[in-house]
């Protein structure tokens, strides 16, 4: 693993992703029992990987350029220099760790906490109930012991199996939502909402125990979106990742959109982790509906899938294309329903443990 990291770091100076990790294919994964000493491997592995790294770097750069993450140079040199200055200032992670409730969490990215808290401090203390941040440990413990809250403010809209969701209006719960956005930025590379939270609703997912509602993650959503975005930012705190909570919140975001009688899509660009989570959710949901429609001996259409799921027709087409369930017919992409392929994809989800959002337990609006 150390070898991978070393190679990646030297190349990453030129790549936009500042998290300093990367996706690797199964062919590059070395199982613990197969690992041999670094000294024996380092020479040949490093040189054989450089070619692959260049491809990854080029591909990533192309993807980022396409998604607008690398902006084209400005015509105005002043704006250009301001942008460069901002980029420089935010390139380096300014807080190394946070302490939040019983967790100590390594941060991933820069977040614009005020200077006196974030001037490259090693650790920031955050009250898990009200998200107030402090750089002094004693102060933090004093606050934590007397904090009057035991979870997020707002309206409880979901409660099932020790999971709760609170809906907060950014205007009404400004301080909490600002603190939440600042903390979320520690794990988000490119989202820029910190202080102007008024135009957004926030949905906080919590695990319940007898001490209170422990924040696990959240998503935000514009109150009015000209682009029909139904989710602006989503983040699950690292200790709670890979438990199905991201999927849970994505499902919730679509259930809200479905109840509004609309279709929606997440704000772009998606992060790499955002994309795998969405792709998995879109694929699984569409496969379930396709199976149901086919079992009723009817012919599925993109419009019906969109009505059932609240996904936009474009996201449906892209997902089905990714699954190989679209084909070109007279210059147009049309559904290519192949029951065998559907069953095959469906089997990939067999036995996966999923944290399902039970729509019956959602009290909304
Ligand atoms: N490696 C491989 N697959 C992963 C990973 C990972 N690190 N993380 C999630 N996945 C896959 C899961 O395997 C699962 O797919 P499956 O059901 O087919 O197995 C799917 O993604 C969803 O997994 P969850 O456990 O529900 O995801 P999680 O709770 O970890 O949350 C999230 C995903 C929110 C993207 C989280 O990784 C996160 O907060 N990342 C940092 C912030 C971020 O990037 N947010 C998205 C920005 S884009 C936007 O906001 C619109
Ligand atoms: Zn507090």
mmCIF file of C-alpha atoms and ligand atoms in Angstrom:
data_model
loop_
_atom_site.group_PDB
_atom_site.id
_atom_site.type_symbol
_atom_site.label_atom_id
_atom_site.label_comp_id
_atom_site.label_asym_id
_atom_site.label_seq_id
_atom_site.Cartn_x
_atom_site.Cartn_y
_atom_site.Cartn_z
ATOM 1 C CA UNK A 1 0.000 0.000 0.000
ATOM 2 C CA UNK A 2 2.873 2.318 0.840
ATOM 3 C CA UNK A 3 4.215 1.837 -2.675
ATOM 4 C CA UNK A 4 0.940 2.886 -4.242
ATOM 5 C CA UNK A 5 0.756 5.950 -2.055
ATOM 6 C CA UNK A 6 4.289 7.082 -2.875
ATOM 7 C CA UNK A 7 3.709 6.902 -6.604
ATOM 8 C CA UNK A 8 0.360 8.588 -6.348
ATOM 9 C CA UNK A 9 1.661 11.478 -4.276
ATOM 10 C CA UNK A 10 4.365 12.390 -6.737
ATOM 11 C CA UNK A 11 1.838 12.527 -9.576
ATOM 12 C CA UNK A 12 -0.930 14.047 -7.588
ATOM 13 C CA UNK A 13 0.737 17.414 -7.425
ATOM 14 C CA UNK A 14 -0.745 17.961 -10.886
ATOM 15 C CA UNK A 15 -4.163 16.454 -10.284
ATOM 16 C CA UNK A 16 -7.140 18.267 -8.830
ATOM 17 C CA UNK A 17 -8.067 15.619 -6.239
ATOM 18 C CA UNK A 18 -6.374 16.731 -3.047
ATOM 19 C CA UNK A 19 -7.455 13.777 -0.933
ATOM 20 C CA UNK A 20 -4.254 12.018 -1.998
ATOM 21 C CA UNK A 21 -5.756 8.623 -2.622
ATOM 22 C CA UNK A 22 -7.026 6.995 -5.761
ATOM 23 C CA UNK A 23 -9.205 4.249 -7.157
ATOM 24 C CA UNK A 24 -7.295 1.121 -8.019
ATOM 25 C CA UNK A 25 -8.346 -1.809 -10.179
ATOM 26 C CA UNK A 26 -8.401 -5.344 -8.815
ATOM 27 C CA UNK A 27 -5.292 -6.049 -10.917
ATOM 28 C CA UNK A 28 -3.339 -3.565 -8.809
ATOM 29 C CA UNK A 29 -4.632 -4.742 -5.460
ATOM 30 C CA UNK A 30 -2.155 -6.842 -3.506
ATOM 31 C CA UNK A 31 -3.816 -9.076 -0.932
ATOM 32 C CA UNK A 32 -1.961 -9.184 2.405
ATOM 33 C CA UNK A 33 -0.861 -12.813 1.890
ATOM 34 C CA UNK A 34 0.642 -11.934 -1.500
ATOM 35 C CA UNK A 35 2.667 -8.979 -0.277
ATOM 36 C CA UNK A 36 6.411 -9.370 -0.393
ATOM 37 C CA UNK A 37 8.991 -7.049 1.032
ATOM 38 C CA UNK A 38 8.990 -3.501 -0.296
ATOM 39 C CA UNK A 39 12.739 -3.651 -1.045
ATOM 40 C CA UNK A 40 12.229 -6.572 -3.457
ATOM 41 C CA UNK A 41 9.354 -4.953 -5.238
ATOM 42 C CA UNK A 42 9.995 -1.289 -5.313
ATOM 43 C CA UNK A 43 12.160 -1.028 -8.467
ATOM 44 C CA UNK A 44 10.102 -3.115 -10.929
ATOM 45 C CA UNK A 45 6.730 -2.073 -9.494
ATOM 46 C CA UNK A 46 7.443 1.603 -9.566
ATOM 47 C CA UNK A 47 8.604 1.574 -13.149
ATOM 48 C CA UNK A 48 5.749 -0.678 -14.323
ATOM 49 C CA UNK A 49 3.200 1.538 -12.631
ATOM 50 C CA UNK A 50 4.332 4.840 -14.027
ATOM 51 C CA UNK A 51 2.671 4.239 -17.397
ATOM 52 C CA UNK A 52 -0.591 3.302 -15.713
ATOM 53 C CA UNK A 53 -0.394 6.349 -13.472
ATOM 54 C CA UNK A 54 0.007 8.670 -16.425
ATOM 55 C CA UNK A 55 -3.142 7.232 -17.961
ATOM 56 C CA UNK A 56 -5.066 7.615 -14.719
ATOM 57 C CA UNK A 57 -3.855 11.183 -14.368
ATOM 58 C CA UNK A 58 -4.762 12.042 -17.953
ATOM 59 C CA UNK A 59 -8.187 10.426 -17.615
ATOM 60 C CA UNK A 60 -8.866 12.230 -14.374
ATOM 61 C CA UNK A 61 -7.822 15.538 -15.848
ATOM 62 C CA UNK A 62 -10.102 14.976 -18.843
ATOM 63 C CA UNK A 63 -13.012 14.093 -16.547
ATOM 64 C CA UNK A 64 -12.429 17.149 -14.421
ATOM 65 C CA UNK A 65 -12.143 19.397 -17.447
ATOM 66 C CA UNK A 66 -15.384 17.990 -18.803
ATOM 67 C CA UNK A 67 -17.146 18.509 -15.520
ATOM 68 C CA UNK A 68 -15.864 22.065 -15.291
ATOM 69 C CA UNK A 69 -13.677 21.531 -12.257
ATOM 70 C CA UNK A 70 -10.642 22.889 -14.004
ATOM 71 C CA UNK A 71 -11.803 26.266 -15.123
ATOM 72 C CA UNK A 72 -10.545 27.704 -18.367
ATOM 73 C CA UNK A 73 -8.320 30.764 -17.872
ATOM 74 C CA UNK A 74 -10.185 34.026 -17.392
ATOM 75 C CA UNK A 75 -9.963 36.813 -19.920
ATOM 76 C CA UNK A 76 -9.554 39.213 -17.020
ATOM 77 C CA UNK A 77 -6.011 38.893 -15.565
ATOM 78 C CA UNK A 78 -7.158 40.378 -12.237
ATOM 79 C CA UNK A 79 -9.872 37.723 -11.782
ATOM 80 C CA UNK A 80 -7.413 35.113 -12.916
ATOM 81 C CA UNK A 81 -4.880 36.150 -10.264
ATOM 82 C CA UNK A 82 -7.576 36.307 -7.558
ATOM 83 C CA UNK A 83 -8.680 32.811 -8.492
ATOM 84 C CA UNK A 84 -5.106 31.540 -8.405
ATOM 85 C CA UNK A 85 -4.596 33.107 -4.984
ATOM 86 C CA UNK A 86 -7.768 31.469 -3.690
ATOM 87 C CA UNK A 87 -6.750 28.124 -5.136
ATOM 88 C CA UNK A 88 -3.323 28.358 -3.504
ATOM 89 C CA UNK A 89 -4.829 29.275 -0.143
ATOM 90 C CA UNK A 90 -7.279 26.367 -0.202
ATOM 91 C CA UNK A 91 -4.988 23.724 -1.650
ATOM 92 C CA UNK A 92 -3.571 22.633 1.639
ATOM 93 C CA UNK A 93 -5.663 21.052 4.349
ATOM 94 C CA UNK A 94 -5.736 23.513 7.252
ATOM 95 C CA UNK A 95 -7.085 21.229 9.992
ATOM 96 C CA UNK A 96 -5.585 17.806 10.484
ATOM 97 C CA UNK A 97 -8.122 16.174 12.794
ATOM 98 C CA UNK A 98 -11.414 16.870 14.439
ATOM 99 C CA UNK A 99 -12.706 15.442 17.659
ATOM 100 C CA UNK A 100 -16.448 14.946 17.464
ATOM 101 C CA UNK A 101 -18.240 13.098 20.246
ATOM 102 C CA UNK A 102 -16.434 9.794 20.708
ATOM 103 C CA UNK A 103 -14.649 10.021 17.330
ATOM 104 C CA UNK A 104 -11.306 11.390 16.324
ATOM 105 C CA UNK A 105 -11.485 11.903 12.555
ATOM 106 C CA UNK A 106 -8.709 12.660 10.041
ATOM 107 C CA UNK A 107 -9.744 15.502 7.764
ATOM 108 C CA UNK A 108 -9.493 15.301 3.964
ATOM 109 C CA UNK A 109 -9.675 18.853 2.634
ATOM 110 C CA UNK A 110 -9.413 22.546 3.402
ATOM 111 C CA UNK A 111 -12.383 24.191 5.114
ATOM 112 C CA UNK A 112 -12.731 27.958 5.656
ATOM 113 C CA UNK A 113 -13.047 27.987 9.444
ATOM 114 C CA UNK A 114 -12.099 31.413 10.844
ATOM 115 C CA UNK A 115 -8.328 31.894 11.046
ATOM 116 C CA UNK A 116 -8.070 31.734 14.814
ATOM 117 C CA UNK A 117 -9.500 28.187 14.721
ATOM 118 C CA UNK A 118 -7.985 26.965 11.528
ATOM 119 C CA UNK A 119 -4.493 28.335 11.296
ATOM 120 C CA UNK A 120 -3.052 24.940 10.690
ATOM 121 C CA UNK A 121 -4.166 23.745 14.083
ATOM 122 C CA UNK A 122 -3.593 20.113 14.642
ATOM 123 C CA UNK A 123 -7.030 19.455 16.018
ATOM 124 C CA UNK A 124 -10.388 21.141 16.213
ATOM 125 C CA UNK A 125 -12.907 20.147 18.866
ATOM 126 C CA UNK A 126 -16.515 20.085 17.701
ATOM 127 C CA UNK A 127 -19.511 19.609 19.970
ATOM 128 C CA UNK A 128 -21.457 16.763 18.406
ATOM 129 C CA UNK A 129 -24.778 18.231 19.563
ATOM 130 C CA UNK A 130 -24.648 21.871 18.413
ATOM 131 C CA UNK A 131 -21.516 21.661 16.165
ATOM 132 C CA UNK A 132 -19.877 24.608 17.957
ATOM 133 C CA UNK A 133 -16.128 24.448 17.235
ATOM 134 C CA UNK A 134 -13.286 25.147 19.621
ATOM 135 C CA UNK A 135 -9.516 24.879 19.465
ATOM 136 C CA UNK A 136 -9.093 24.601 23.231
ATOM 137 C CA UNK A 137 -9.596 21.172 24.774
ATOM 138 C CA UNK A 138 -10.566 22.373 28.243
ATOM 139 C CA UNK A 139 -13.079 24.822 26.857
ATOM 140 C CA UNK A 140 -14.512 22.069 24.704
ATOM 141 C CA UNK A 141 -14.985 19.655 27.598
ATOM 142 C CA UNK A 142 -16.597 22.389 29.655
ATOM 143 C CA UNK A 143 -18.963 23.202 26.792
ATOM 144 C CA UNK A 144 -19.733 19.564 26.005
ATOM 145 C CA UNK A 145 -20.690 18.846 29.624
ATOM 146 C CA UNK A 146 -23.149 21.721 29.676
ATOM 147 C CA UNK A 147 -24.409 21.853 26.067
ATOM 148 C CA UNK A 148 -28.197 22.194 26.295
ATOM 149 C CA UNK A 149 -28.815 20.143 23.112
ATOM 150 C CA UNK A 150 -28.796 16.412 22.410
ATOM 151 C CA UNK A 151 -29.058 16.472 18.622
ATOM 152 C CA UNK A 152 -29.768 18.689 15.630
ATOM 153 C CA UNK A 153 -32.487 21.331 15.775
ATOM 154 C CA UNK A 154 -35.418 21.260 13.356
ATOM 155 C CA UNK A 155 -38.277 18.897 12.717
ATOM 156 C CA UNK A 156 -38.019 15.140 13.185
ATOM 157 C CA UNK A 157 -39.320 13.715 9.894
ATOM 158 C CA UNK A 158 -38.104 10.112 10.084
ATOM 159 C CA UNK A 159 -37.648 7.619 12.897
ATOM 160 C CA UNK A 160 -37.082 3.909 12.416
ATOM 161 C CA UNK A 161 -34.602 1.315 13.691
ATOM 162 C CA UNK A 162 -32.625 3.820 15.781
ATOM 163 C CA UNK A 163 -32.160 6.122 12.771
ATOM 164 C CA UNK A 164 -33.613 9.604 12.778
ATOM 165 C CA UNK A 165 -33.713 12.400 10.215
ATOM 166 C CA UNK A 166 -34.171 16.066 11.110
ATOM 167 C CA UNK A 167 -35.253 18.661 8.564
ATOM 168 C CA UNK A 168 -33.786 22.129 9.096
ATOM 169 C CA UNK A 169 -34.459 25.381 7.319
ATOM 170 C CA UNK A 170 -31.143 27.175 6.736
ATOM 171 C CA UNK A 171 -32.806 30.493 7.445
ATOM 172 C CA UNK A 172 -34.266 29.374 10.761
ATOM 173 C CA UNK A 173 -31.314 27.334 12.014
ATOM 174 C CA UNK A 174 -28.586 29.428 10.483
ATOM 175 C CA UNK A 175 -25.775 28.812 12.976
ATOM 176 C CA UNK A 176 -26.196 25.043 13.091
ATOM 177 C CA UNK A 177 -26.385 24.811 9.291
ATOM 178 C CA UNK A 178 -23.305 27.029 8.875
ATOM 179 C CA UNK A 179 -21.379 24.880 11.344
ATOM 180 C CA UNK A 180 -22.561 21.748 9.564
ATOM 181 C CA UNK A 181 -21.460 23.107 6.169
ATOM 182 C CA UNK A 182 -18.035 24.095 7.508
ATOM 183 C CA UNK A 183 -17.519 20.637 8.983
ATOM 184 C CA UNK A 184 -18.781 18.933 5.806
ATOM 185 C CA UNK A 185 -16.265 20.890 3.725
ATOM 186 C CA UNK A 186 -13.488 19.025 5.575
ATOM 187 C CA UNK A 187 -14.600 15.977 3.541
ATOM 188 C CA UNK A 188 -15.760 17.657 0.334
ATOM 189 C CA UNK A 189 -13.339 18.898 -2.272
ATOM 190 C CA UNK A 190 -15.324 21.401 -4.224
ATOM 191 C CA UNK A 191 -18.606 22.488 -2.696
ATOM 192 C CA UNK A 192 -18.694 26.130 -1.767
ATOM 193 C CA UNK A 193 -21.643 26.627 0.563
ATOM 194 C CA UNK A 194 -20.603 27.730 4.042
ATOM 195 C CA UNK A 195 -22.226 30.907 5.234
ATOM 196 C CA UNK A 196 -25.104 31.659 2.884
ATOM 197 C CA UNK A 197 -27.277 28.798 4.105
ATOM 198 C CA UNK A 198 -30.632 30.645 3.996
ATOM 199 C CA UNK A 199 -31.725 29.397 0.539
ATOM 200 C CA UNK A 200 -31.216 25.740 1.552
ATOM 201 C CA UNK A 201 -32.965 23.019 3.511
ATOM 202 C CA UNK A 202 -30.796 20.573 5.430
ATOM 203 C CA UNK A 203 -31.526 16.932 6.287
ATOM 204 C CA UNK A 204 -29.406 15.490 9.101
ATOM 205 C CA UNK A 205 -29.216 11.730 9.623
ATOM 206 C CA UNK A 206 -28.573 10.601 13.197
ATOM 207 C CA UNK A 207 -28.012 7.376 15.074
ATOM 208 C CA UNK A 208 -30.037 7.267 18.267
ATOM 209 C CA UNK A 209 -29.014 6.022 21.684
ATOM 210 C CA UNK A 210 -29.962 6.891 25.242
ATOM 211 C CA UNK A 211 -27.591 9.900 25.218
ATOM 212 C CA UNK A 212 -29.049 11.585 22.136
ATOM 213 C CA UNK A 213 -29.057 11.816 18.345
ATOM 214 C CA UNK A 214 -25.513 11.380 17.046
ATOM 215 C CA UNK A 215 -24.953 13.023 13.680
ATOM 216 C CA UNK A 216 -23.832 10.552 10.974
ATOM 217 C CA UNK A 217 -24.277 12.651 7.834
ATOM 218 C CA UNK A 218 -26.523 15.046 5.970
ATOM 219 C CA UNK A 219 -27.599 16.441 2.665
ATOM 220 C CA UNK A 220 -28.617 19.936 1.673
ATOM 221 C CA UNK A 221 -31.121 20.968 -0.938
ATOM 222 C CA UNK A 222 -31.939 24.303 -2.549
ATOM 223 C CA UNK A 223 -35.409 25.526 -1.598
ATOM 224 C CA UNK A 224 -35.898 26.578 -5.214
ATOM 225 C CA UNK A 225 -33.709 25.107 -7.911
ATOM 226 C CA UNK A 226 -33.777 26.505 -11.423
ATOM 227 C CA UNK A 227 -31.962 23.373 -12.618
ATOM 228 C CA UNK A 228 -34.227 20.870 -10.839
ATOM 229 C CA UNK A 229 -31.451 19.804 -8.513
ATOM 230 C CA UNK A 230 -32.881 17.812 -5.632
ATOM 231 C CA UNK A 231 -29.634 17.596 -3.669
ATOM 232 C CA UNK A 232 -26.834 20.131 -3.363
ATOM 233 C CA UNK A 233 -24.324 18.444 -1.063
ATOM 234 C CA UNK A 234 -24.209 15.068 0.616
ATOM 235 C CA UNK A 235 -21.694 13.935 3.203
ATOM 236 C CA UNK A 236 -21.456 10.978 5.544
ATOM 237 C CA UNK A 237 -18.859 11.344 8.295
ATOM 238 C CA UNK A 238 -15.949 8.938 7.680
ATOM 239 C CA UNK A 239 -16.601 6.705 10.748
ATOM 240 C CA UNK A 240 -20.120 6.103 9.390
ATOM 241 C CA UNK A 241 -19.232 5.580 5.728
ATOM 242 C CA UNK A 242 -19.838 2.254 3.952
ATOM 243 C CA UNK A 243 -22.813 1.483 6.210
ATOM 244 C CA UNK A 244 -25.377 2.323 3.540
ATOM 245 C CA UNK A 245 -26.159 5.773 4.969
ATOM 246 C CA UNK A 246 -25.202 7.624 1.766
ATOM 247 C CA UNK A 247 -27.620 5.440 -0.139
ATOM 248 C CA UNK A 248 -30.252 6.008 2.553
ATOM 249 C CA UNK A 249 -30.019 9.787 2.157
ATOM 250 C CA UNK A 250 -30.026 9.588 -1.646
ATOM 251 C CA UNK A 251 -33.184 7.479 -1.419
ATOM 252 C CA UNK A 252 -34.704 10.038 0.943
ATOM 253 C CA UNK A 253 -33.858 12.894 -1.448
ATOM 254 C CA UNK A 254 -35.738 11.133 -4.255
ATOM 255 C CA UNK A 255 -38.685 10.283 -2.022
ATOM 256 C CA UNK A 256 -39.059 14.012 -1.227
ATOM 257 C CA UNK A 257 -38.893 14.823 -4.939
ATOM 258 C CA UNK A 258 -41.422 12.113 -5.752
ATOM 259 C CA UNK A 259 -43.817 13.543 -3.157
ATOM 260 C CA UNK A 260 -43.348 16.992 -4.702
ATOM 261 C CA UNK A 261 -44.504 15.448 -7.975
ATOM 262 C CA UNK A 262 -41.234 16.337 -9.683
ATOM 263 C CA UNK A 263 -38.068 14.722 -10.991
ATOM 264 C CA UNK A 264 -34.638 15.728 -9.772
ATOM 265 C CA UNK A 265 -30.923 15.164 -9.995
ATOM 266 C CA UNK A 266 -27.918 15.906 -7.758
ATOM 267 C CA UNK A 267 -25.912 19.068 -8.313
ATOM 268 C CA UNK A 268 -22.886 18.557 -10.564
ATOM 269 C CA UNK A 269 -20.042 17.835 -10.527
ATOM 270 C CA UNK A 270 -20.291 14.730 -8.387
ATOM 271 C CA UNK A 271 -17.230 13.664 -6.448
ATOM 272 C CA UNK A 272 -15.782 10.215 -7.185
ATOM 273 C CA UNK A 273 -17.452 8.787 -4.073
ATOM 274 C CA UNK A 274 -20.661 10.636 -4.935
ATOM 275 C CA UNK A 275 -20.678 9.086 -8.386
ATOM 276 C CA UNK A 276 -20.197 5.472 -7.199
ATOM 277 C CA UNK A 277 -22.929 5.955 -4.610
ATOM 278 C CA UNK A 278 -25.389 7.475 -7.088
ATOM 279 C CA UNK A 279 -24.583 4.992 -9.801
ATOM 280 C CA UNK A 280 -25.173 2.090 -7.456
ATOM 281 C CA UNK A 281 -28.469 3.573 -6.218
ATOM 282 C CA UNK A 282 -29.746 4.462 -9.703
ATOM 283 C CA UNK A 283 -28.824 1.026 -11.093
ATOM 284 C CA UNK A 284 -30.356 -0.977 -8.267
ATOM 285 C CA UNK A 285 -33.579 1.062 -8.237
ATOM 286 C CA UNK A 286 -34.029 0.940 -12.023
ATOM 287 C CA UNK A 287 -33.355 -2.798 -12.145
ATOM 288 C CA UNK A 288 -36.019 -3.382 -9.463
ATOM 289 C CA UNK A 289 -38.590 -1.373 -11.448
ATOM 290 C CA UNK A 290 -37.664 -3.023 -14.744
ATOM 291 C CA UNK A 291 -38.141 -6.458 -13.164
ATOM 292 C CA UNK A 292 -41.515 -5.408 -11.778
ATOM 293 C CA UNK A 293 -42.740 -3.978 -15.094
ATOM 294 C CA UNK A 294 -41.550 -7.012 -17.037
ATOM 295 C CA UNK A 295 -43.181 -9.378 -14.505
ATOM 296 C CA UNK A 296 -46.484 -7.609 -15.269
ATOM 297 C CA UNK A 297 -45.806 -8.370 -18.967
ATOM 298 C CA UNK A 298 -45.610 -4.719 -19.906
ATOM 299 C CA UNK A 299 -43.008 -2.850 -21.930
ATOM 300 C CA UNK A 300 -41.000 -0.378 -19.847
ATOM 301 C CA UNK A 301 -40.344 3.161 -21.066
ATOM 302 C CA UNK A 302 -38.020 5.868 -19.786
ATOM 303 C CA UNK A 303 -41.083 8.028 -19.012
ATOM 304 C CA UNK A 304 -42.643 5.353 -16.805
ATOM 305 C CA UNK A 305 -39.339 4.726 -15.026
ATOM 306 C CA UNK A 306 -39.038 8.457 -14.429
ATOM 307 C CA UNK A 307 -42.576 8.694 -13.026
ATOM 308 C CA UNK A 308 -41.959 5.779 -10.685
ATOM 309 C CA UNK A 309 -38.537 6.860 -9.404
ATOM 310 C CA UNK A 310 -38.449 10.683 -9.719
ATOM 311 C CA UNK A 311 -35.107 10.267 -11.556
ATOM 312 C CA UNK A 312 -34.638 12.582 -14.547
ATOM 313 C CA UNK A 313 -34.937 10.891 -17.967
ATOM 314 C CA UNK A 314 -31.293 11.831 -18.594
ATOM 315 C CA UNK A 315 -30.039 10.062 -15.440
ATOM 316 C CA UNK A 316 -32.152 7.028 -16.394
ATOM 317 C CA UNK A 317 -30.707 6.903 -19.913
ATOM 318 C CA UNK A 318 -27.141 7.330 -18.626
ATOM 319 C CA UNK A 319 -27.572 4.573 -16.038
ATOM 320 C CA UNK A 320 -29.188 2.140 -18.446
ATOM 321 C CA UNK A 321 -26.461 2.883 -20.954
ATOM 322 C CA UNK A 322 -23.887 2.127 -18.281
ATOM 323 C CA UNK A 323 -25.685 -1.194 -17.653
ATOM 324 C CA UNK A 324 -25.697 -1.963 -21.380
ATOM 325 C CA UNK A 325 -29.495 -1.703 -21.540
ATOM 326 C CA UNK A 326 -29.654 0.988 -24.254
ATOM 327 C CA UNK A 327 -28.868 0.749 -27.932
ATOM 328 C CA UNK A 328 -28.671 3.029 -30.920
ATOM 329 C CA UNK A 329 -31.689 2.835 -33.232
ATOM 330 C CA UNK A 330 -31.873 5.170 -36.241
ATOM 331 C CA UNK A 331 -29.516 7.620 -34.568
ATOM 332 C CA UNK A 332 -31.393 7.607 -31.249
ATOM 333 C CA UNK A 333 -30.707 5.842 -27.965
ATOM 334 C CA UNK A 334 -33.579 3.464 -27.157
ATOM 335 C CA UNK A 335 -34.176 0.901 -24.411
ATOM 336 C CA UNK A 336 -32.648 -2.453 -25.121
ATOM 337 C CA UNK A 337 -34.490 -4.682 -22.689
ATOM 338 C CA UNK A 338 -32.607 -7.873 -22.203
ATOM 339 C CA UNK A 339 -34.050 -9.984 -19.397
ATOM 340 C CA UNK A 340 -30.931 -12.081 -19.096
ATOM 341 C CA UNK A 341 -28.729 -9.016 -18.634
ATOM 342 C CA UNK A 342 -31.196 -7.566 -16.104
ATOM 343 C CA UNK A 343 -31.113 -10.790 -14.061
ATOM 344 C CA UNK A 344 -27.349 -10.867 -14.245
ATOM 345 C CA UNK A 345 -27.010 -7.290 -12.956
ATOM 346 C CA UNK A 346 -29.645 -7.994 -10.314
ATOM 347 C CA UNK A 347 -27.635 -10.910 -8.961
ATOM 348 C CA UNK A 348 -24.786 -8.496 -8.180
ATOM 349 C CA UNK A 349 -27.006 -6.950 -5.525
ATOM 350 C CA UNK A 350 -28.018 -10.295 -4.037
ATOM 351 C CA UNK A 351 -27.082 -10.628 -0.410
ATOM 352 C CA UNK A 352 -25.893 -7.003 -0.110
ATOM 353 C CA UNK A 353 -26.874 -5.538 3.221
ATOM 354 C CA UNK A 354 -28.730 -2.306 2.571
ATOM 355 C CA UNK A 355 -29.907 0.392 4.915
ATOM 356 C CA UNK A 356 -33.308 1.050 3.425
ATOM 357 C CA UNK A 357 -35.231 4.251 4.025
ATOM 358 C CA UNK A 358 -38.734 3.047 4.919
ATOM 359 C CA UNK A 359 -40.987 5.493 3.079
ATOM 360 C CA UNK A 360 -43.873 4.677 5.477
ATOM 361 C CA UNK A 361 -41.846 6.104 8.359
ATOM 362 C CA UNK A 362 -41.250 9.414 6.602
ATOM 363 C CA UNK A 363 -43.574 12.166 7.805
ATOM 364 C CA UNK A 364 -43.256 14.735 5.053
ATOM 365 C CA UNK A 365 -44.426 17.297 4.199
HETATM 366 N N1 LIG B 1 -15.163 2.487 -2.241
HETATM 367 C C1 LIG B 1 -15.931 1.712 -3.053
HETATM 368 N N2 LIG B 1 -17.293 1.822 -3.093
HETATM 369 C C2 LIG B 1 -17.849 2.737 -2.302
HETATM 370 C C3 LIG B 1 -17.113 3.585 -1.435
HETATM 371 C C4 LIG B 1 -15.697 3.428 -1.424
HETATM 372 N N3 LIG B 1 -14.918 4.169 -0.620
HETATM 373 N N4 LIG B 1 -17.967 4.376 -0.758
HETATM 374 C C5 LIG B 1 -19.201 4.062 -1.174
HETATM 375 N N5 LIG B 1 -19.121 3.077 -2.115
HETATM 376 C C6 LIG B 1 -20.235 2.416 -2.805
HETATM 377 C C7 LIG B 1 -20.778 1.324 -1.910
HETATM 378 O O1 LIG B 1 -20.142 0.095 -2.152
HETATM 379 C C8 LIG B 1 -22.233 1.310 -2.277
HETATM 380 O O2 LIG B 1 -22.429 0.561 -3.462
HETATM 381 P P1 LIG B 1 -23.111 -0.905 -3.398
HETATM 382 O O3 LIG B 1 -24.433 -0.714 -2.703
HETATM 383 O O4 LIG B 1 -23.240 -1.243 -4.843
HETATM 384 O O5 LIG B 1 -22.172 -1.743 -2.628
HETATM 385 C C9 LIG B 1 -22.531 2.752 -2.636
HETATM 386 O O6 LIG B 1 -21.298 3.348 -2.951
HETATM 387 C C10 LIG B 1 -23.208 3.485 -1.499
HETATM 388 O O7 LIG B 1 -22.534 3.174 -0.309
HETATM 389 P P2 LIG B 1 -22.934 3.837 1.079
HETATM 390 O O8 LIG B 1 -22.398 2.998 2.180
HETATM 391 O O9 LIG B 1 -24.380 4.132 1.092
HETATM 392 O O10 LIG B 1 -22.114 5.197 0.966
HETATM 393 P P3 LIG B 1 -21.599 6.092 2.187
HETATM 394 O O11 LIG B 1 -22.520 6.031 3.334
HETATM 395 O O12 LIG B 1 -20.188 5.752 2.444
HETATM 396 O O13 LIG B 1 -21.719 7.564 1.558
HETATM 397 C C11 LIG B 1 -20.799 9.362 0.315
HETATM 398 C C12 LIG B 1 -21.300 7.908 0.283
HETATM 399 C C13 LIG B 1 -21.879 10.273 0.857
HETATM 400 C C14 LIG B 1 -20.452 9.822 -1.096
HETATM 401 C C15 LIG B 1 -19.532 9.405 1.248
HETATM 402 O O14 LIG B 1 -18.525 8.637 0.656
HETATM 403 C C16 LIG B 1 -19.006 10.788 1.515
HETATM 404 O O15 LIG B 1 -19.520 11.510 2.350
HETATM 405 N N6 LIG B 1 -17.922 11.169 0.813
HETATM 406 C C17 LIG B 1 -17.271 12.469 1.024
HETATM 407 C C18 LIG B 1 -18.133 13.598 0.522
HETATM 408 C C19 LIG B 1 -18.552 13.415 -0.917
HETATM 409 O O16 LIG B 1 -17.770 13.087 -1.795
HETATM 410 N N7 LIG B 1 -19.858 13.668 -1.169
HETATM 411 C C20 LIG B 1 -20.449 13.600 -2.506
HETATM 412 C C21 LIG B 1 -20.168 14.879 -3.217
HETATM 413 S S1 LIG B 1 -21.142 15.058 -4.685
HETATM 414 C C22 LIG B 1 -22.535 15.945 -4.166
HETATM 415 O O17 LIG B 1 -22.569 16.348 -3.034
HETATM 416 C C23 LIG B 1 -23.674 16.162 -5.096
HETATM 417 ZN ZN1 LIG B 2 -22.855 22.057 22.045
#
